[in-house]
mmCIF file of C-alpha atoms in Angstrom:
data_model
loop_
_atom_site.group_PDB
_atom_site.id
_atom_site.type_symbol
_atom_site.label_atom_id
_atom_site.label_comp_id
_atom_site.label_asym_id
_atom_site.label_seq_id
_atom_site.Cartn_x
_atom_site.Cartn_y
_atom_site.Cartn_z
ATOM 1 C CA UNK X 1129 0.051 -0.030 -0.074
ATOM 2 C CA UNK X 1130 1.267 3.507 -0.966
ATOM 3 C CA UNK X 1131 0.203 6.735 0.483
ATOM 4 C CA UNK X 1132 0.212 10.307 -0.667
ATOM 5 C CA UNK X 1133 -0.222 13.286 1.622
ATOM 6 C CA UNK X 1134 -2.590 16.052 1.168
ATOM 7 C CA UNK X 1135 -1.317 18.566 -1.464
ATOM 8 C CA UNK X 1136 -2.959 21.585 -0.026
ATOM 9 C CA UNK X 1137 -0.562 24.085 1.386
ATOM 10 C CA UNK X 1138 -2.005 26.058 4.250
ATOM 11 C CA UNK X 1139 -2.040 29.757 3.589
ATOM 12 C CA UNK X 1140 -0.804 32.259 5.997
ATOM 13 C CA UNK X 1141 -2.878 35.515 6.595
ATOM 14 C CA UNK X 1142 -2.803 37.921 3.695
ATOM 15 C CA UNK X 1143 -0.733 41.036 3.917
ATOM 16 C CA UNK X 1144 -2.540 44.149 3.376
ATOM 17 C CA UNK X 1145 -0.666 47.327 2.313
ATOM 18 C CA UNK X 1146 -2.143 50.713 2.719
ATOM 19 C CA UNK X 1147 0.145 52.996 0.666
ATOM 20 C CA UNK X 1148 -0.583 56.357 -0.735
ATOM 21 C CA UNK X 1149 1.197 57.113 -4.044
ATOM 22 C CA UNK X 1150 1.011 60.324 -6.153
ATOM 23 C CA UNK X 1151 1.671 59.823 -9.835
ATOM 24 C CA UNK X 1152 0.306 60.383 -13.322
ATOM 25 C CA UNK X 1153 -3.350 60.115 -14.302
ATOM 26 C CA UNK X 1154 -2.878 57.364 -16.851
ATOM 27 C CA UNK X 1155 -5.095 54.397 -16.213
ATOM 28 C CA UNK X 1156 -4.445 50.855 -17.686
ATOM 29 C CA UNK X 1157 -7.107 49.598 -19.924
ATOM 30 C CA UNK X 1158 -9.915 47.583 -18.146
ATOM 31 C CA UNK X 1159 -10.843 44.199 -19.289
ATOM 32 C CA UNK X 1160 -14.238 42.770 -18.462
ATOM 33 C CA UNK X 1161 -14.782 39.200 -19.261
ATOM 34 C CA UNK X 1162 -17.270 39.158 -20.006
ATOM 35 C CA UNK X 1163 -38.791 15.092 -12.364
ATOM 36 C CA UNK X 1164 -38.190 12.751 -10.440
ATOM 37 C CA UNK X 1165 -37.168 13.156 -6.778
ATOM 38 C CA UNK X 1166 -33.873 11.719 -5.745
ATOM 39 C CA UNK X 1167 -34.148 8.109 -4.895
ATOM 40 C CA UNK X 1168 -31.991 6.766 -2.074
ATOM 41 C CA UNK X 1169 -30.398 3.423 -2.798
ATOM 42 C CA UNK X 1170 -28.310 1.423 -0.386
ATOM 43 C CA UNK X 1171 -25.270 -0.598 -1.794
ATOM 44 C CA UNK X 1172 -22.983 -2.358 0.751
ATOM 45 C CA UNK X 1173 -24.225 -0.277 3.536
ATOM 46 C CA UNK X 1174 -23.763 3.009 1.851
ATOM 47 C CA UNK X 1175 -26.391 5.495 0.639
ATOM 48 C CA UNK X 1176 -25.959 6.410 -2.911
ATOM 49 C CA UNK X 1177 -27.713 8.862 -5.210
ATOM 50 C CA UNK X 1178 -27.414 7.465 -8.791
ATOM 51 C CA UNK X 1179 -27.038 10.160 -11.363
ATOM 52 C CA UNK X 1180 -29.849 8.727 -13.575
ATOM 53 C CA UNK X 1181 -32.444 9.322 -10.809
ATOM 54 C CA UNK X 1182 -31.787 13.056 -10.562
ATOM 55 C CA UNK X 1183 -33.539 15.215 -13.153
ATOM 56 C CA UNK X 1184 -33.961 18.876 -13.298
ATOM 57 C CA UNK X 1185 -30.480 19.535 -12.019
ATOM 58 C CA UNK X 1186 -26.891 19.481 -13.163
ATOM 59 C CA UNK X 1187 -26.262 15.824 -12.126
ATOM 60 C CA UNK X 1188 -27.524 14.271 -15.491
ATOM 61 C CA UNK X 1189 -25.002 16.366 -17.376
ATOM 62 C CA UNK X 1190 -22.142 14.094 -16.065
ATOM 63 C CA UNK X 1191 -21.376 11.714 -18.938
ATOM 64 C CA UNK X 1192 -23.287 13.635 -21.474
ATOM 65 C CA UNK X 1193 -21.668 14.418 -24.925
ATOM 66 C CA UNK X 1194 -20.108 17.740 -25.688
ATOM 67 C CA UNK X 1195 -22.713 18.074 -28.555
ATOM 68 C CA UNK X 1196 -25.447 17.771 -25.847
ATOM 69 C CA UNK X 1197 -23.808 20.550 -23.887
ATOM 70 C CA UNK X 1198 -23.628 22.793 -26.861
ATOM 71 C CA UNK X 1199 -27.225 22.196 -27.698
ATOM 72 C CA UNK X 1200 -28.299 22.793 -24.092
ATOM 73 C CA UNK X 1201 -26.129 25.839 -23.268
ATOM 74 C CA UNK X 1202 -24.852 27.165 -26.576
ATOM 75 C CA UNK X 1203 -21.291 28.276 -27.269
ATOM 76 C CA UNK X 1204 -19.279 28.678 -24.070
ATOM 77 C CA UNK X 1205 -17.788 32.072 -23.210
ATOM 78 C CA UNK X 1206 -14.460 30.354 -23.684
ATOM 79 C CA UNK X 1207 -12.649 27.078 -23.492
ATOM 80 C CA UNK X 1208 -9.625 26.413 -21.389
ATOM 81 C CA UNK X 1209 -7.017 23.800 -21.207
ATOM 82 C CA UNK X 1210 -6.129 21.928 -17.932
ATOM 83 C CA UNK X 1211 -3.226 19.946 -16.916
ATOM 84 C CA UNK X 1212 -5.619 16.916 -16.096
ATOM 85 C CA UNK X 1213 -6.521 15.758 -19.669
ATOM 86 C CA UNK X 1214 -9.912 17.559 -19.826
ATOM 87 C CA UNK X 1215 -10.977 20.891 -21.187
ATOM 88 C CA UNK X 1216 -12.984 23.432 -19.355
ATOM 89 C CA UNK X 1217 -16.044 24.859 -21.140
ATOM 90 C CA UNK X 1218 -16.904 28.206 -19.185
ATOM 91 C CA UNK X 1219 -20.541 29.446 -19.058
ATOM 92 C CA UNK X 1220 -21.818 32.362 -17.118
ATOM 93 C CA UNK X 1221 -25.524 33.152 -16.894
ATOM 94 C CA UNK X 1222 -26.167 36.349 -14.876
ATOM 95 C CA UNK X 1223 -24.857 35.406 -11.379
ATOM 96 C CA UNK X 1224 -24.546 31.698 -12.247
ATOM 97 C CA UNK X 1225 -21.187 30.292 -13.085
ATOM 98 C CA UNK X 1226 -20.331 26.947 -14.610
ATOM 99 C CA UNK X 1227 -17.097 25.124 -15.590
ATOM 100 C CA UNK X 1228 -17.841 21.948 -17.570
ATOM 101 C CA UNK X 1229 -14.913 19.728 -18.122
ATOM 102 C CA UNK X 1230 -14.986 17.819 -21.399
ATOM 103 C CA UNK X 1231 -12.715 14.856 -22.081
ATOM 104 C CA UNK X 1232 -12.991 12.652 -25.251
ATOM 105 C CA UNK X 1233 -16.278 14.548 -26.108
ATOM 106 C CA UNK X 1234 -17.811 13.636 -22.778
ATOM 107 C CA UNK X 1235 -18.538 15.510 -19.475
ATOM 108 C CA UNK X 1236 -16.222 14.267 -16.706
ATOM 109 C CA UNK X 1237 -16.352 17.038 -14.214
ATOM 110 C CA UNK X 1238 -18.462 20.223 -13.375
ATOM 111 C CA UNK X 1239 -17.746 23.235 -11.043
ATOM 112 C CA UNK X 1240 -20.759 25.288 -10.322
ATOM 113 C CA UNK X 1241 -21.356 28.360 -8.058
ATOM 114 C CA UNK X 1242 -24.038 31.053 -8.006
ATOM 115 C CA UNK X 1243 -27.643 31.365 -6.845
ATOM 116 C CA UNK X 1244 -30.309 28.951 -8.078
ATOM 117 C CA UNK X 1245 -27.978 26.334 -9.444
ATOM 118 C CA UNK X 1246 -30.131 23.232 -9.911
ATOM 119 C CA UNK X 1247 -28.391 20.673 -7.664
ATOM 120 C CA UNK X 1248 -31.307 18.990 -6.076
ATOM 121 C CA UNK X 1249 -31.724 17.849 -3.196
ATOM 122 C CA UNK X 1250 -29.473 20.844 -2.113
ATOM 123 C CA UNK X 1251 -28.800 24.306 -3.050
ATOM 124 C CA UNK X 1252 -26.075 26.900 -2.902
ATOM 125 C CA UNK X 1253 -26.522 28.768 0.296
ATOM 126 C CA UNK X 1254 -27.803 25.788 2.306
ATOM 127 C CA UNK X 1255 -26.192 25.589 5.654
ATOM 128 C CA UNK X 1256 -23.963 22.688 6.549
ATOM 129 C CA UNK X 1257 -26.557 20.887 8.644
ATOM 130 C CA UNK X 1258 -29.158 21.058 5.723
ATOM 131 C CA UNK X 1259 -26.733 19.441 3.387
ATOM 132 C CA UNK X 1260 -25.671 16.869 6.051
ATOM 133 C CA UNK X 1261 -29.172 15.808 6.340
ATOM 134 C CA UNK X 1262 -29.287 14.894 2.697
ATOM 135 C CA UNK X 1263 -25.874 13.292 2.280
ATOM 136 C CA UNK X 1264 -23.798 11.046 4.487
ATOM 137 C CA UNK X 1265 -20.464 12.738 4.989
ATOM 138 C CA UNK X 1266 -17.790 10.156 5.623
ATOM 139 C CA UNK X 1267 -14.044 10.221 6.306
ATOM 140 C CA UNK X 1268 -13.257 7.338 4.082
ATOM 141 C CA UNK X 1269 -14.543 6.700 0.486
ATOM 142 C CA UNK X 1270 -13.288 4.100 -2.000
ATOM 143 C CA UNK X 1271 -13.111 4.094 -5.718
ATOM 144 C CA UNK X 1272 -12.395 0.939 -7.798
ATOM 145 C CA UNK X 1273 -10.588 1.613 -10.974
ATOM 146 C CA UNK X 1274 -9.268 -0.800 -13.584
ATOM 147 C CA UNK X 1275 -7.471 -3.392 -11.459
ATOM 148 C CA UNK X 1276 -6.811 -0.795 -8.838
ATOM 149 C CA UNK X 1277 -8.419 0.437 -5.542
ATOM 150 C CA UNK X 1278 -8.132 4.016 -4.321
ATOM 151 C CA UNK X 1279 -9.052 4.997 -0.718
ATOM 152 C CA UNK X 1280 -9.588 8.770 -0.004
ATOM 153 C CA UNK X 1281 -9.096 9.742 3.645
ATOM 154 C CA UNK X 1282 -10.718 13.053 4.666
ATOM 155 C CA UNK X 1283 -9.373 14.939 7.592
ATOM 156 C CA UNK X 1284 -11.747 16.673 10.047
ATOM 157 C CA UNK X 1285 -10.985 19.936 8.303
ATOM 158 C CA UNK X 1286 -11.889 18.219 4.834
ATOM 159 C CA UNK X 1287 -15.284 17.125 6.222
ATOM 160 C CA UNK X 1288 -15.948 20.588 7.614
ATOM 161 C CA UNK X 1289 -14.853 22.621 4.515
ATOM 162 C CA UNK X 1290 -14.724 20.328 1.512
ATOM 163 C CA UNK X 1291 -16.570 17.022 2.145
ATOM 164 C CA UNK X 1292 -16.816 14.373 -0.541
ATOM 165 C CA UNK X 1293 -19.889 12.329 -1.349
ATOM 166 C CA UNK X 1294 -19.934 9.187 -3.501
ATOM 167 C CA UNK X 1295 -22.979 9.397 -5.769
ATOM 168 C CA UNK X 1296 -22.318 6.214 -7.663
ATOM 169 C CA UNK X 1297 -19.554 3.831 -8.206
ATOM 170 C CA UNK X 1298 -17.718 6.240 -10.481
ATOM 171 C CA UNK X 1299 -19.154 9.527 -9.607
ATOM 172 C CA UNK X 1300 -18.340 11.951 -6.751
ATOM 173 C CA UNK X 1301 -19.644 15.256 -5.418
ATOM 174 C CA UNK X 1302 -17.260 17.817 -3.679
ATOM 175 C CA UNK X 1303 -18.972 20.320 -1.483
ATOM 176 C CA UNK X 1304 -17.227 23.575 -0.719
ATOM 177 C CA UNK X 1305 -18.442 25.316 2.445
ATOM 178 C CA UNK X 1306 -17.744 28.889 3.755
ATOM 179 C CA UNK X 1307 -16.616 28.410 7.243
ATOM 180 C CA UNK X 1308 -17.541 31.924 8.218
ATOM 181 C CA UNK X 1309 -21.166 31.648 7.088
ATOM 182 C CA UNK X 1310 -21.522 27.838 7.404
ATOM 183 C CA UNK X 1311 -23.126 27.885 4.021
ATOM 184 C CA UNK X 1312 -22.646 25.847 0.861
ATOM 185 C CA UNK X 1313 -20.547 28.022 -1.540
ATOM 186 C CA UNK X 1314 -20.049 25.785 -4.614
ATOM 187 C CA UNK X 1315 -20.084 22.240 -5.797
ATOM 188 C CA UNK X 1316 -18.020 20.076 -8.016
ATOM 189 C CA UNK X 1317 -18.931 16.850 -9.737
ATOM 190 C CA UNK X 1318 -16.314 14.591 -11.012
ATOM 191 C CA UNK X 1319 -15.578 11.061 -12.036
ATOM 192 C CA UNK X 1320 -13.405 8.743 -9.943
ATOM 193 C CA UNK X 1321 -10.596 9.095 -12.618
ATOM 194 C CA UNK X 1322 -10.673 12.904 -12.413
ATOM 195 C CA UNK X 1323 -10.648 12.763 -8.650
ATOM 196 C CA UNK X 1324 -7.606 10.611 -8.760
ATOM 197 C CA UNK X 1325 -5.784 13.010 -10.924
ATOM 198 C CA UNK X 1326 -6.810 16.009 -8.711
ATOM 199 C CA UNK X 1327 -5.859 14.190 -5.527
ATOM 200 C CA UNK X 1328 -7.320 16.919 -3.142
ATOM 201 C CA UNK X 1329 -7.384 14.520 -0.216
ATOM 202 C CA UNK X 1330 -4.811 12.011 1.335
ATOM 203 C CA UNK X 1331 -4.972 8.797 -0.740
ATOM 204 C CA UNK X 1332 -3.716 5.252 -0.434
ATOM 205 C CA UNK X 1333 -4.045 2.762 -3.247
ATOM 206 C CA UNK X 1334 -3.329 -0.706 -4.582
ATOM 207 C CA UNK X 1335 -2.379 -1.009 -8.189
ATOM 208 C CA UNK X 1336 -1.139 2.056 -10.123
ATOM 209 C CA UNK X 1337 -1.507 5.839 -9.469
ATOM 210 C CA UNK X 1338 -1.924 7.575 -12.782
ATOM 211 C CA UNK X 1339 0.616 10.077 -13.659
ATOM 212 C CA UNK X 1340 -0.095 13.444 -15.257
ATOM 213 C CA UNK X 1341 1.275 14.231 -18.703
ATOM 214 C CA UNK X 1342 4.389 16.352 -18.973
ATOM 215 C CA UNK X 1343 3.429 19.734 -20.260
ATOM 216 C CA UNK X 1344 5.425 22.094 -22.681
ATOM 217 C CA UNK X 1345 6.023 25.718 -21.663
ATOM 218 C CA UNK X 1346 3.449 26.737 -24.276
ATOM 219 C CA UNK X 1347 0.825 24.396 -22.740
ATOM 220 C CA UNK X 1348 1.445 25.913 -19.232
ATOM 221 C CA UNK X 1349 1.103 29.327 -20.595
ATOM 222 C CA UNK X 1350 -2.335 28.638 -21.960
ATOM 223 C CA UNK X 1351 -3.329 26.908 -18.593
ATOM 224 C CA UNK X 1352 -2.056 29.909 -16.651
ATOM 225 C CA UNK X 1353 -3.944 32.526 -18.763
ATOM 226 C CA UNK X 1354 -7.143 30.424 -18.322
ATOM 227 C CA UNK X 1355 -6.526 30.077 -14.566
ATOM 228 C CA UNK X 1356 -6.070 33.782 -14.221
ATOM 229 C CA UNK X 1357 -9.339 34.501 -16.083
ATOM 230 C CA UNK X 1358 -11.159 32.020 -14.009
ATOM 231 C CA UNK X 1359 -9.996 33.442 -10.698
ATOM 232 C CA UNK X 1360 -11.035 36.837 -11.920
ATOM 233 C CA UNK X 1361 -14.474 35.812 -12.911
ATOM 234 C CA UNK X 1362 -15.166 33.652 -9.682
ATOM 235 C CA UNK X 1363 -13.762 36.544 -7.544
ATOM 236 C CA UNK X 1364 -16.461 38.740 -9.140
ATOM 237 C CA UNK X 1365 -19.178 36.247 -8.675
ATOM 238 C CA UNK X 1366 -18.384 35.995 -4.996
ATOM 239 C CA UNK X 1367 -18.365 39.941 -4.620
ATOM 240 C CA UNK X 1368 -21.806 40.137 -6.249
ATOM 241 C CA UNK X 1369 -23.045 37.438 -3.837
ATOM 242 C CA UNK X 1370 -22.039 39.704 -0.987
ATOM 243 C CA UNK X 1371 -23.566 42.714 -2.681
ATOM 244 C CA UNK X 1372 -20.195 44.390 -3.615
ATOM 245 C CA UNK X 1373 -19.107 46.086 -6.884
ATOM 246 C CA UNK X 1374 -17.339 43.986 -9.504
ATOM 247 C CA UNK X 1375 -13.620 44.555 -9.879
ATOM 248 C CA UNK X 1376 -12.068 45.725 -13.223
ATOM 249 C CA UNK X 1377 -9.220 43.751 -14.753
ATOM 250 C CA UNK X 1378 -5.843 45.450 -14.689
ATOM 251 C CA UNK X 1379 -3.471 43.938 -17.182
ATOM 252 C CA UNK X 1380 -0.288 45.830 -15.721
ATOM 253 C CA UNK X 1381 -1.127 44.628 -12.235
ATOM 254 C CA UNK X 1382 -1.750 41.041 -13.645
ATOM 255 C CA UNK X 1383 1.937 41.097 -14.922
ATOM 256 C CA UNK X 1384 3.208 42.131 -11.496
ATOM 257 C CA UNK X 1385 1.214 39.333 -9.891
ATOM 258 C CA UNK X 1386 2.557 36.818 -12.411
ATOM 259 C CA UNK X 1387 6.116 37.633 -11.937
ATOM 260 C CA UNK X 1388 5.652 37.102 -8.129
ATOM 261 C CA UNK X 1389 4.103 33.745 -8.662
ATOM 262 C CA UNK X 1390 6.866 32.776 -11.088
ATOM 263 C CA UNK X 1391 9.521 34.036 -8.617
ATOM 264 C CA UNK X 1392 8.081 32.000 -5.861
ATOM 265 C CA UNK X 1393 7.993 28.893 -7.905
ATOM 266 C CA UNK X 1394 11.426 29.028 -9.486
ATOM 267 C CA UNK X 1395 13.189 30.150 -6.165
ATOM 268 C CA UNK X 1396 11.221 27.689 -3.955
ATOM 269 C CA UNK X 1397 9.741 30.025 -1.416
ATOM 270 C CA UNK X 1398 6.156 31.053 -0.392
ATOM 271 C CA UNK X 1399 5.818 34.617 0.971
ATOM 272 C CA UNK X 1400 4.544 38.061 0.286
ATOM 273 C CA UNK X 1401 8.123 39.203 0.181
ATOM 274 C CA UNK X 1402 10.808 38.228 -2.369
ATOM 275 C CA UNK X 1403 14.154 36.680 -1.198
ATOM 276 C CA UNK X 1404 15.493 40.146 -1.711
ATOM 277 C CA UNK X 1405 12.879 41.672 0.650
ATOM 278 C CA UNK X 1406 10.686 43.316 -1.938
ATOM 279 C CA UNK X 1407 7.014 43.560 -0.954
ATOM 280 C CA UNK X 1408 4.005 44.524 -3.023
ATOM 281 C CA UNK X 1409 4.668 48.120 -2.547
ATOM 282 C CA UNK X 1410 8.079 47.853 -4.133
ATOM 283 C CA UNK X 1411 6.799 45.609 -6.970
ATOM 284 C CA UNK X 1412 4.147 48.072 -7.961
ATOM 285 C CA UNK X 1413 6.384 51.090 -7.746
ATOM 286 C CA UNK X 1414 8.874 49.308 -10.109
ATOM 287 C CA UNK X 1415 6.149 49.466 -12.804
ATOM 288 C CA UNK X 1416 4.988 52.907 -11.908
ATOM 289 C CA UNK X 1417 1.534 51.817 -11.073
ATOM 290 C CA UNK X 1418 -0.536 54.390 -9.321
ATOM 291 C CA UNK X 1419 -3.083 53.490 -6.687
ATOM 292 C CA UNK X 1420 -4.587 54.485 -3.335
ATOM 293 C CA UNK X 1421 -4.430 51.258 -1.554
ATOM 294 C CA UNK X 1422 -3.431 47.680 -2.407
ATOM 295 C CA UNK X 1423 -3.535 44.176 -1.072
ATOM 296 C CA UNK X 1424 -2.297 40.738 -2.071
ATOM 297 C CA UNK X 1425 -3.383 37.086 -1.778
ATOM 298 C CA UNK X 1426 -0.965 34.134 -2.534
ATOM 299 C CA UNK X 1427 -1.416 30.382 -2.675
ATOM 300 C CA UNK X 1428 0.368 27.330 -3.926
ATOM 301 C CA UNK X 1429 -0.333 23.698 -4.726
ATOM 302 C CA UNK X 1430 -4.088 23.951 -5.322
ATOM 303 C CA UNK X 1431 -5.227 21.876 -8.172
ATOM 304 C CA UNK X 1432 -7.083 24.800 -9.979
ATOM 305 C CA UNK X 1433 -8.764 28.176 -9.918
ATOM 306 C CA UNK X 1434 -11.976 27.117 -8.208
ATOM 307 C CA UNK X 1435 -10.058 25.251 -5.469
ATOM 308 C CA UNK X 1436 -7.764 28.146 -4.685
ATOM 309 C CA UNK X 1437 -10.666 30.646 -4.483
ATOM 310 C CA UNK X 1438 -12.403 28.513 -2.025
ATOM 311 C CA UNK X 1439 -9.243 28.202 0.079
ATOM 312 C CA UNK X 1440 -8.785 31.947 0.096
ATOM 313 C CA UNK X 1441 -12.432 32.448 1.118
ATOM 314 C CA UNK X 1442 -11.909 30.190 4.249
ATOM 315 C CA UNK X 1443 -8.895 32.286 5.346
ATOM 316 C CA UNK X 1444 -9.884 35.422 7.232
ATOM 317 C CA UNK X 1445 -7.160 37.589 5.736
ATOM 318 C CA UNK X 1446 -7.462 36.493 2.214
ATOM 319 C CA UNK X 1447 -11.299 36.777 2.489
ATOM 320 C CA UNK X 1448 -11.028 40.334 3.655
ATOM 321 C CA UNK X 1449 -9.075 41.237 0.522
ATOM 322 C CA UNK X 1450 -11.583 39.656 -1.776
ATOM 323 C CA UNK X 1451 -14.493 41.248 -0.134
ATOM 324 C CA UNK X 1452 -12.904 44.652 0.484
ATOM 325 C CA UNK X 1453 -15.499 47.146 -0.731
ATOM 326 C CA UNK X 1454 -12.821 49.855 -1.446
ATOM 327 C CA UNK X 1455 -10.901 47.875 -4.102
ATOM 328 C CA UNK X 1456 -11.732 48.683 -7.806
ATOM 329 C CA UNK X 1457 -9.228 46.668 -9.809
ATOM 330 C CA UNK X 1458 -7.699 43.230 -9.696
ATOM 331 C CA UNK X 1459 -4.643 41.597 -11.365
ATOM 332 C CA UNK X 1460 -4.092 37.815 -11.187
ATOM 333 C CA UNK X 1461 -0.913 36.097 -11.982
ATOM 334 C CA UNK X 1462 -0.612 32.226 -12.070
ATOM 335 C CA UNK X 1463 2.488 30.232 -12.697
ATOM 336 C CA UNK X 1464 1.843 26.635 -12.901
ATOM 337 C CA UNK X 1465 0.395 25.948 -9.336
ATOM 338 C CA UNK X 1466 1.437 29.292 -7.758
ATOM 339 C CA UNK X 1467 -1.226 31.904 -7.537
ATOM 340 C CA UNK X 1468 -1.196 35.668 -6.757
ATOM 341 C CA UNK X 1469 -3.999 38.136 -6.557
ATOM 342 C CA UNK X 1470 -3.193 41.920 -6.477
ATOM 343 C CA UNK X 1471 -5.961 44.245 -5.481
ATOM 344 C CA UNK X 1472 -5.988 47.928 -6.023
ATOM 345 C CA UNK X 1473 -8.166 50.899 -5.138
ATOM 346 C CA UNK X 1474 -7.723 53.249 -7.908
ATOM 347 C CA UNK X 1475 -10.594 55.752 -7.295
ATOM 348 C CA UNK X 1476 -12.256 56.916 -4.110
ATOM 349 C CA UNK X 1477 -15.552 55.400 -3.638
ATOM 350 C CA UNK X 1478 -18.210 57.870 -2.468
ATOM 351 C CA UNK X 1479 -20.774 56.673 0.169
#
């Protein structure tokens, strides 16, 4: 039996800089991106909710063809590569946000957040106990692959913040909770194969653990660009949920954020300050970026944009930055699995 540890890197509190700068009036260009009831079945003592018994929700989309997704939702806002073998199709409907993962023309994973997402028998915004009354939340789940067995071990923190539910032999549901409100923030459906590739929990296995393909620099560049956009979009979905103004994209600040993510990855450190002692203030000054106040979030080793956003929202300091009503602009920089958000207040918001 082999074991792998949890890949999540616990984040320290975000550092907030309040710096007053006086410079020119030039502003970078903004970029805006734009019925049957569930039937409980008991198999080997476990309650399972087979996907084919759930209608009027996103569950039946799992396993559907890309052609069906196109006919159901139309052309995605954009398509994005991942390091996991599938491609994200991104959809936004008012305040609803969907990332649908397509592999070999089939849906293998879905990330969803926003109000009124059809995920019967639960809903975004349900409190923890409401969800727990619908699903059994276990600390150990097992997936049987081709000549292999994979056991996923959930810590007490996992069960509290991101529990995993087995819907059928090959389909799982990740539930992301906001620890500050106790409410369901978002959900992720995924096949057992995708769950193994993500490895968000401690895992032990018999057989083989699939390896991820080696990616070229060009492939990573496309993944990084897509992750930056997803973090920006999900951040604004969350701000709208909390009745805050959306942030404008800032390309110059995004470059500053990217260079910090890259520097952390290449020099093997994790900090708001570089190895030479530069903080956000100095990095922004170097590129003559004018602002009133600024703040920064960093993260590492999260599997993708949705996961890192949920992690930040469950850390008090990072959450304050995302929900700061004074910020007006955001630049996001991603280098492989290192993430940086730089927030700026560029105008004074009148009450």
